[in-house]
Short mmCIF file of C-alpha atoms and ligand atoms in Angstrom, two decimals:
data_model
loop_
_atom_site.label_atom_id
_atom_site.label_comp_id
_atom_site.label_asym_id
_atom_site.label_seq_id
_atom_site.Cartn_x
_atom_site.Cartn_y
_atom_site.Cartn_z
CA MET A 3 128.80 64.40 160.42
CA ALA A 4 127.12 61.27 158.86
CA GLY A 5 126.04 60.88 155.49
CA ARG A 6 126.17 63.45 152.75
CA ASN A 7 126.41 67.03 153.22
CA HIS A 8 124.15 69.70 151.65
CA LEU A 9 125.92 71.37 149.19
CA TYR A 10 124.17 73.79 147.04
CA ILE A 11 127.04 76.22 146.01
CA PRO A 12 127.56 76.51 142.05
CA GLY A 13 130.56 74.58 142.26
CA PRO A 14 131.58 72.04 143.20
CA THR A 15 128.30 70.43 142.79
CA ASN A 16 127.22 67.09 144.19
CA VAL A 17 129.56 64.18 142.45
CA PRO A 18 127.08 61.18 142.10
CA MET A 19 127.98 57.77 143.51
CA GLU A 20 128.31 56.16 140.18
CA ILE A 21 131.05 58.76 139.23
CA MET A 22 132.89 58.52 142.63
CA SER A 23 133.14 54.80 142.13
CA ALA A 24 134.39 55.18 138.72
CA MET A 25 137.11 57.38 139.77
CA GLN A 26 138.43 54.72 142.46
CA VAL A 27 140.77 53.20 140.24
CA VAL A 28 144.56 51.99 140.27
CA MET A 29 146.73 54.44 138.63
CA GLU A 30 147.77 53.51 135.27
CA ASP A 31 150.51 54.24 132.46
CA HIS A 32 149.32 57.42 130.07
CA ARG A 33 151.92 56.14 127.70
CA SER A 34 150.80 52.94 127.12
CA PRO A 35 149.41 51.42 123.84
CA THR A 36 145.77 51.10 125.72
CA PHE A 37 145.62 54.69 127.23
CA PRO A 38 144.15 56.09 123.72
CA LEU A 39 141.54 53.60 124.32
CA LEU A 40 140.13 55.77 127.09
CA LEU A 41 141.16 59.46 125.87
CA LYS A 42 140.07 59.43 122.32
CA PRO A 43 136.30 58.64 122.90
CA ILE A 44 135.81 61.07 125.73
CA LEU A 45 137.46 63.95 123.32
CA GLN A 46 135.11 62.42 120.62
CA ASP A 47 132.07 62.15 123.29
CA LEU A 48 132.59 66.10 124.65
CA LYS A 49 131.86 67.25 121.04
CA LYS A 50 128.29 65.87 121.59
CA ILE A 51 128.22 67.95 124.95
CA PHE A 52 129.21 71.30 123.21
CA ARG A 53 126.85 70.45 120.43
CA THR A 54 129.96 70.44 117.48
CA GLU A 55 130.38 68.32 114.63
CA THR A 56 133.30 71.02 113.03
CA GLY A 57 135.06 71.82 116.12
CA GLN A 58 137.51 69.93 118.36
CA ALA A 59 137.18 69.23 122.00
CA PHE A 60 140.03 69.58 124.63
CA TYR A 61 140.77 68.24 128.16
CA PHE A 62 143.48 70.46 130.25
CA PRO A 63 144.60 69.53 134.09
CA ALA A 64 143.35 73.04 135.15
CA THR A 65 140.43 74.91 136.01
CA GLY A 66 137.48 77.20 134.32
CA THR A 67 139.87 80.28 134.67
CA ALA A 68 142.44 78.64 132.57
CA GLY A 69 139.95 78.02 130.14
CA TRP A 70 139.80 81.98 129.67
CA GLU A 71 143.36 81.85 129.39
CA ILE A 72 143.61 79.04 127.04
CA ALA A 73 140.93 80.81 124.62
CA LEU A 74 142.77 84.33 124.89
CA THR A 75 146.23 83.26 124.55
CA ASN A 76 146.12 80.50 121.56
CA THR A 77 144.12 82.77 119.36
CA LEU A 78 145.00 86.46 119.64
CA ASN A 79 148.02 88.75 119.56
CA PRO A 80 149.30 90.46 122.19
CA GLY A 81 147.64 94.12 122.58
CA ASP A 82 144.79 93.14 120.64
CA LYS A 83 141.42 94.47 121.46
CA VAL A 84 138.45 92.71 123.13
CA ILE A 85 135.10 93.42 124.19
CA ILE A 86 133.27 92.08 127.38
CA TYR A 87 130.09 93.17 128.97
CA ARG A 88 130.25 93.16 132.77
CA PHE A 89 127.41 92.54 135.11
CA GLY A 90 128.88 90.34 137.57
CA GLN A 91 131.84 88.71 139.43
CA PHE A 92 132.88 86.51 136.58
CA SER A 93 132.53 88.87 133.46
CA HIS A 94 134.62 91.13 135.92
CA LEU A 95 137.38 88.50 136.50
CA TRP A 96 137.57 87.67 133.27
CA ALA A 97 137.99 91.33 132.23
CA GLN A 98 140.62 91.61 134.64
CA MET A 99 142.36 88.68 133.13
CA CYS A 100 142.39 90.63 129.99
CA LYS A 101 144.01 93.67 131.36
CA ARG A 102 146.63 91.41 133.21
CA LEU A 103 147.79 89.57 130.24
CA GLY A 104 147.77 92.86 128.43
CA PHE A 105 144.94 92.86 125.96
CA ASN A 106 143.00 95.81 125.34
CA VAL A 107 139.94 95.30 126.99
CA GLU A 108 136.80 97.47 126.32
CA ILE A 109 134.51 96.75 129.45
CA HIS A 110 130.85 97.87 129.18
CA GLU A 111 128.83 97.93 132.60
CA GLU A 112 125.46 96.69 132.61
CA PRO A 113 123.16 96.43 135.65
CA TRP A 114 123.72 93.13 137.63
CA GLY A 115 120.46 91.10 137.13
CA THR A 116 120.87 91.75 133.57
CA GLY A 117 122.94 89.96 130.81
CA ILE A 118 124.40 90.90 127.63
CA PRO A 119 122.49 94.02 125.59
CA VAL A 120 122.49 92.25 122.35
CA ASP A 121 121.40 95.66 120.49
CA LYS A 122 124.01 97.67 121.94
CA LEU A 123 126.40 94.98 121.18
CA ALA A 124 125.37 95.02 117.48
CA ALA A 125 125.54 98.90 117.34
CA ARG A 126 129.20 98.85 119.09
CA LEU A 127 130.33 96.10 116.39
CA LYS A 128 128.49 98.13 113.38
CA GLU A 129 130.88 101.20 114.64
CA ASP A 130 134.08 99.30 114.56
CA THR A 131 134.40 99.26 110.74
CA ALA A 132 138.28 98.64 110.80
CA HIS A 133 137.34 95.69 112.88
CA GLU A 134 139.55 96.26 115.59
CA ILE A 135 137.61 94.00 117.82
CA LYS A 136 139.20 90.71 117.40
CA ALA A 137 137.04 88.69 120.29
CA VAL A 138 133.66 88.88 121.73
CA LEU A 139 133.80 87.84 125.39
CA ALA A 140 130.25 86.56 126.56
CA THR A 141 129.56 85.01 129.76
CA HIS A 142 126.86 82.58 129.32
CA ASN A 143 125.96 82.23 132.55
CA GLU A 144 126.98 84.68 134.88
CA THR A 145 127.21 82.37 138.12
CA ALA A 146 127.26 85.52 140.65
CA THR A 147 123.83 86.61 139.90
CA GLY A 148 122.33 83.81 138.19
CA VAL A 149 121.96 85.36 134.82
CA THR A 150 121.58 83.46 131.65
CA SER A 151 122.40 85.60 128.58
CA ASP A 152 121.07 84.55 125.07
CA ILE A 153 124.41 83.43 122.94
CA GLY A 154 122.30 82.57 120.00
CA ALA A 155 121.19 86.51 119.93
CA VAL A 156 125.20 87.51 120.45
CA ARG A 157 125.87 85.47 117.25
CA LYS A 158 122.81 87.39 115.48
CA ALA A 159 124.24 90.68 116.68
CA MET A 160 127.61 89.64 115.36
CA ASP A 161 126.60 88.75 111.98
CA SER A 162 123.89 91.73 111.47
CA ALA A 163 127.18 93.64 111.75
CA SER A 164 128.92 91.41 109.43
CA HIS A 165 131.73 91.22 112.40
CA PRO A 166 134.81 88.96 111.84
CA ALA A 167 135.54 89.00 115.87
CA LEU A 168 136.13 85.42 117.32
CA LEU A 169 133.15 84.71 119.75
CA PHE A 170 134.48 83.13 123.02
CA VAL A 171 131.67 81.96 125.52
CA ASP A 172 132.55 81.22 128.98
CA GLY A 173 129.96 78.15 129.68
CA VAL A 174 131.33 76.95 132.93
CA SER A 175 128.33 77.04 134.72
CA SER A 176 125.81 76.33 131.73
CA ILE A 177 127.74 73.50 129.34
CA ALA A 178 126.11 70.26 130.12
CA SER A 179 123.48 71.52 132.10
CA MET A 180 121.76 74.03 129.77
CA ASP A 181 120.97 74.29 126.17
CA PHE A 182 124.34 74.83 124.36
CA ARG A 183 124.76 74.68 120.78
CA MET A 184 128.41 75.59 119.88
CA ASP A 185 127.99 74.97 115.85
CA GLU A 186 124.39 76.67 115.61
CA TRP A 187 125.69 79.59 117.60
CA GLY A 188 128.96 80.10 115.92
CA VAL A 189 130.89 79.88 119.12
CA ASP A 190 134.84 79.75 118.63
CA ALA A 191 135.64 78.67 121.70
CA ALA A 192 133.65 77.20 124.39
CA ILE A 193 134.83 77.18 127.86
CA SER A 194 133.90 74.89 130.75
CA GLY A 195 135.13 73.31 133.71
CA SER A 196 134.88 69.96 135.43
CA GLN A 197 133.09 71.02 138.81
CA LYS A 198 129.81 71.95 137.84
CA GLY A 199 127.62 70.55 134.85
CA PHE A 200 130.04 67.80 134.55
CA MET A 201 129.55 66.66 138.24
CA LEU A 202 133.07 66.09 138.91
CA PRO A 203 135.72 67.35 141.33
CA ALA A 204 137.61 70.47 140.43
CA GLY A 205 140.60 70.19 138.28
CA ALA A 206 139.62 70.34 134.57
CA ALA A 207 139.08 72.90 132.17
CA ILE A 208 137.18 71.19 129.17
CA LEU A 209 136.98 73.42 126.26
CA ALA A 210 135.96 73.37 122.24
CA PHE A 211 137.16 75.43 119.70
CA SER A 212 135.79 75.90 116.21
CA GLN A 213 138.10 75.50 113.10
CA LYS A 214 137.91 79.22 112.82
CA ALA A 215 139.78 79.67 116.13
CA LEU A 216 142.11 76.83 115.45
CA LYS A 217 143.30 78.21 112.49
CA ALA A 218 143.90 81.69 114.38
CA THR A 219 146.13 79.59 116.48
CA GLU A 220 148.76 79.54 113.73
CA THR A 221 149.04 83.31 113.73
CA SER A 222 148.88 84.02 117.30
CA THR A 223 152.41 85.38 118.77
CA TYR A 224 151.25 85.15 122.45
CA PRO A 225 153.91 83.48 124.47
CA ARG A 226 152.32 80.39 125.69
CA CYS A 227 153.72 76.93 126.99
CA PHE A 228 151.29 74.69 129.31
CA LEU A 229 148.46 76.29 128.05
CA ASP A 230 149.28 75.51 124.31
CA LEU A 231 146.41 74.19 121.98
CA THR A 232 149.24 73.13 119.39
CA ASP A 233 150.70 70.59 122.01
CA GLN A 234 147.59 69.46 122.69
CA MET A 235 146.64 68.81 119.36
CA ASN A 236 149.61 67.06 118.22
CA ASN A 237 149.18 64.59 121.13
CA ASN A 238 145.69 64.17 121.04
CA LYS A 239 145.65 63.08 117.66
CA ASP A 240 147.30 59.87 118.84
CA GLY A 241 145.27 59.59 122.12
CA TYR A 242 147.88 61.32 124.21
CA THR A 243 148.39 64.35 126.37
CA PRO A 244 151.35 66.72 126.33
CA TYR A 245 151.88 65.66 130.00
CA THR A 246 150.73 63.71 132.82
CA PRO A 247 146.92 63.57 133.32
CA SER A 248 144.88 62.90 136.20
CA ILE A 249 143.50 59.06 135.80
CA PRO A 250 140.98 59.12 138.49
CA MET A 251 139.45 62.25 136.75
CA LEU A 252 139.58 60.97 133.02
CA TYR A 253 137.70 57.85 134.44
CA GLY A 254 135.28 60.13 136.26
CA LEU A 255 134.62 62.13 132.90
CA ARG A 256 133.97 58.88 130.97
CA LYS A 257 131.33 57.99 133.51
CA SER A 258 130.02 61.54 133.41
CA LEU A 259 129.75 61.44 129.57
CA ASP A 260 127.82 58.40 130.17
CA LEU A 261 125.38 59.49 132.46
CA LEU A 262 124.76 62.53 130.40
CA LEU A 263 124.13 60.93 126.96
CA ASP A 264 122.44 58.11 128.26
CA GLU A 265 119.90 60.67 129.84
CA GLY A 266 119.80 62.34 126.70
CA MET A 267 121.00 66.56 126.61
CA GLU A 268 117.54 67.30 126.15
CA ASN A 269 116.20 65.62 129.00
CA VAL A 270 119.08 66.94 130.91
CA TYR A 271 118.16 70.45 130.00
CA ALA A 272 114.70 70.11 130.81
CA ARG A 273 115.51 68.35 134.12
CA HIS A 274 117.49 71.40 135.25
CA ASN A 275 114.61 73.87 133.81
CA ARG A 276 112.06 72.26 136.11
CA LEU A 277 114.15 72.25 139.35
CA ALA A 278 115.12 75.62 138.80
CA GLU A 279 111.38 76.69 138.11
CA GLY A 280 110.60 74.81 141.44
CA VAL A 281 113.37 77.10 143.25
CA ARG A 282 112.09 80.10 141.85
CA LYS A 283 108.29 79.39 142.75
CA ALA A 284 109.52 78.30 146.26
CA VAL A 285 111.40 81.73 146.49
CA ALA A 286 108.50 83.53 145.15
CA ALA A 287 106.29 82.07 147.62
CA TRP A 288 108.66 83.02 150.60
CA GLY A 289 107.82 86.58 149.38
CA LEU A 290 111.55 87.09 148.59
CA THR A 291 113.17 88.20 144.92
CA ILE A 292 115.84 86.78 142.80
CA CYS A 293 118.55 88.76 141.49
CA ALA A 294 118.04 87.95 137.65
CA GLN A 295 115.39 90.31 135.66
CA PRO A 296 112.81 88.60 133.88
CA GLY A 297 114.02 86.80 130.52
CA PHE A 298 117.50 86.32 132.23
CA GLU A 299 116.68 83.60 134.84
CA SER A 300 119.39 80.96 135.01
CA ASP A 301 118.33 77.22 135.25
CA THR A 302 121.49 76.23 137.40
CA VAL A 303 122.05 78.86 139.68
CA THR A 304 119.20 80.99 141.60
CA ALA A 305 120.65 83.98 143.39
CA VAL A 306 118.39 85.23 146.09
CA VAL A 307 118.00 88.91 147.19
CA VAL A 308 118.37 89.04 150.63
CA PRO A 309 115.85 91.71 152.13
CA ALA A 310 117.91 94.61 153.35
CA ASP A 311 117.28 94.49 156.95
CA LYS A 312 118.84 90.89 157.10
CA ASP A 313 122.51 90.20 156.62
CA ALA A 314 123.34 87.20 154.03
CA ARG A 315 126.23 86.17 156.06
CA ASP A 316 123.88 85.38 158.87
CA VAL A 317 121.95 83.00 156.51
CA ILE A 318 124.78 81.52 154.85
CA SER A 319 126.29 80.67 158.38
CA THR A 320 123.00 79.58 160.10
CA ALA A 321 122.43 77.30 157.10
CA PHE A 322 126.14 75.75 157.39
CA LYS A 323 126.11 75.40 161.41
CA LYS A 324 122.54 74.19 161.93
CA TYR A 325 121.57 72.24 158.68
CA ASN A 326 125.08 71.15 157.24
CA MET A 327 124.03 72.95 154.10
CA SER A 328 126.31 74.96 152.17
CA LEU A 329 125.10 77.90 150.14
CA GLY A 330 127.22 80.34 148.11
CA GLY A 331 127.48 84.01 149.13
CA GLY A 332 126.83 87.00 146.59
CA LEU A 333 130.28 87.76 145.08
CA SER A 334 131.51 91.46 145.63
CA GLU A 335 128.64 93.72 144.38
CA ARG A 336 127.98 96.42 146.77
CA ARG A 337 124.39 97.53 146.54
CA ARG A 338 123.55 100.05 144.01
C1 PLP B 12 133.02 78.89 138.19
C2 PLP B 12 133.50 79.66 137.43
C3 PLP B 12 134.50 80.27 136.97
C4 PLP B 12 135.57 79.67 137.45
O1 PLP B 12 135.85 78.34 137.51
P1 PLP B 12 137.37 77.86 137.99
O2 PLP B 12 137.18 76.28 137.72
O3 PLP B 12 136.84 78.22 139.70
O4 PLP B 12 138.56 78.20 137.82
C5 PLP B 12 134.35 80.74 135.49
N1 PLP B 12 133.53 81.35 134.79
C6 PLP B 12 131.93 80.85 135.89
C7 PLP B 12 130.63 81.66 134.82
C8 PLP B 12 131.89 80.29 136.31
O5 PLP B 12 130.70 79.80 137.15
#
C-alpha cells in the first residue's frame, strides 16, 4: 500500500521523517576517539527529559521489559520484598517478572480503569515498621487501560510513612510525552523504552537512576551480567558502552532529543494533552466510554470500551483491512 500506514497502537509509534532520515547512516567504529562526541551529549540531554539533575541516564540495547529487570537486579538482593498495585497488563507483567526473578512480590489488585491507590499505599507502608519492603513499583501509565497514576502523590505517600523503600517507575508509555519529574518526585529508577514517547523503533531501554539507587548497586548481590549498571557506568564515563551499540538508534535518539528539546517539554506535554482531549471528546460524542475512571485519563493512550454486543476483534480487523489502520487490542482482562 502506498504512503504511510495509520499506526495507532501504543508502540511502536510513528517515527517522524526527520528521525528516519537521521537514522540512515553508515556504520562507524564505536571504539573510535570521536564516538564519545555522540554518546556523551545524548546521556546528558536524556536527563532533561527525565527532569533530573542529580540522577544519571542510561541507554541499553534492549526494550522496556529489560528496563524493569535492570532496576530490580541492580539495586535489590535475591528474595527482597517489593510492592506493586496491579490494574492492567503491564503492572501484571512486571509483577510476574518479580516472581520469576525470585523476589518476594506483594501484589495488590485494583479495579482496571483505576491506578495506584495512594492512601492505601501510605497505610501499608506505615504498617511496615520493620521496613521489609525494599521497593515500590509504580506503573505511571498503564498502557493496557489508558490509566495514568499520580507519581508525585506516590512519593508523598512514601514520605508520609517515612519509608526508605526505593521508588521504581515504569514510564515506558509516559516519559517524553507526559509530565515527568524525576527529582521532584524522588524517583529512584525511571524506566522507558525507545518506541513510544521517544518516537524511535523498538530496541533501546532508556533509564535514569537516582544517586540513592546507584548507591544500592554497590550492595546488591543479585547476579547480573549483560544488564549490569556498573559496567555501563565504567564505560559511559569516557563516552563508551560495554558492548556494541546500535549506531542508527543512537543517531535517531540524537534527533529525537533535538526535536523534543526544541519544542520544549511543556509544549510536548500540552500537545499530547490537547490531542488526547480531542480523542476523548470524540469517543464521548460517539456515545462510547473509555476504560479510565475520571481523574485517571492518560494523555498518551485512550482505551475505548467496546459495547457488550460488539467484538473488539471485529473492530480491529475491519480497521486494518478496510482503512490500513492499526489499533491496539485490549490486553488480557476478562470482563468483570
Ligand atoms: C510497552 C510497555 C512496556 C514494555 O516495553 P517493551 O519495550 O515492549 O519491552 C512496559 N511497560 C509499559 C507501561 C509499556 O507501555
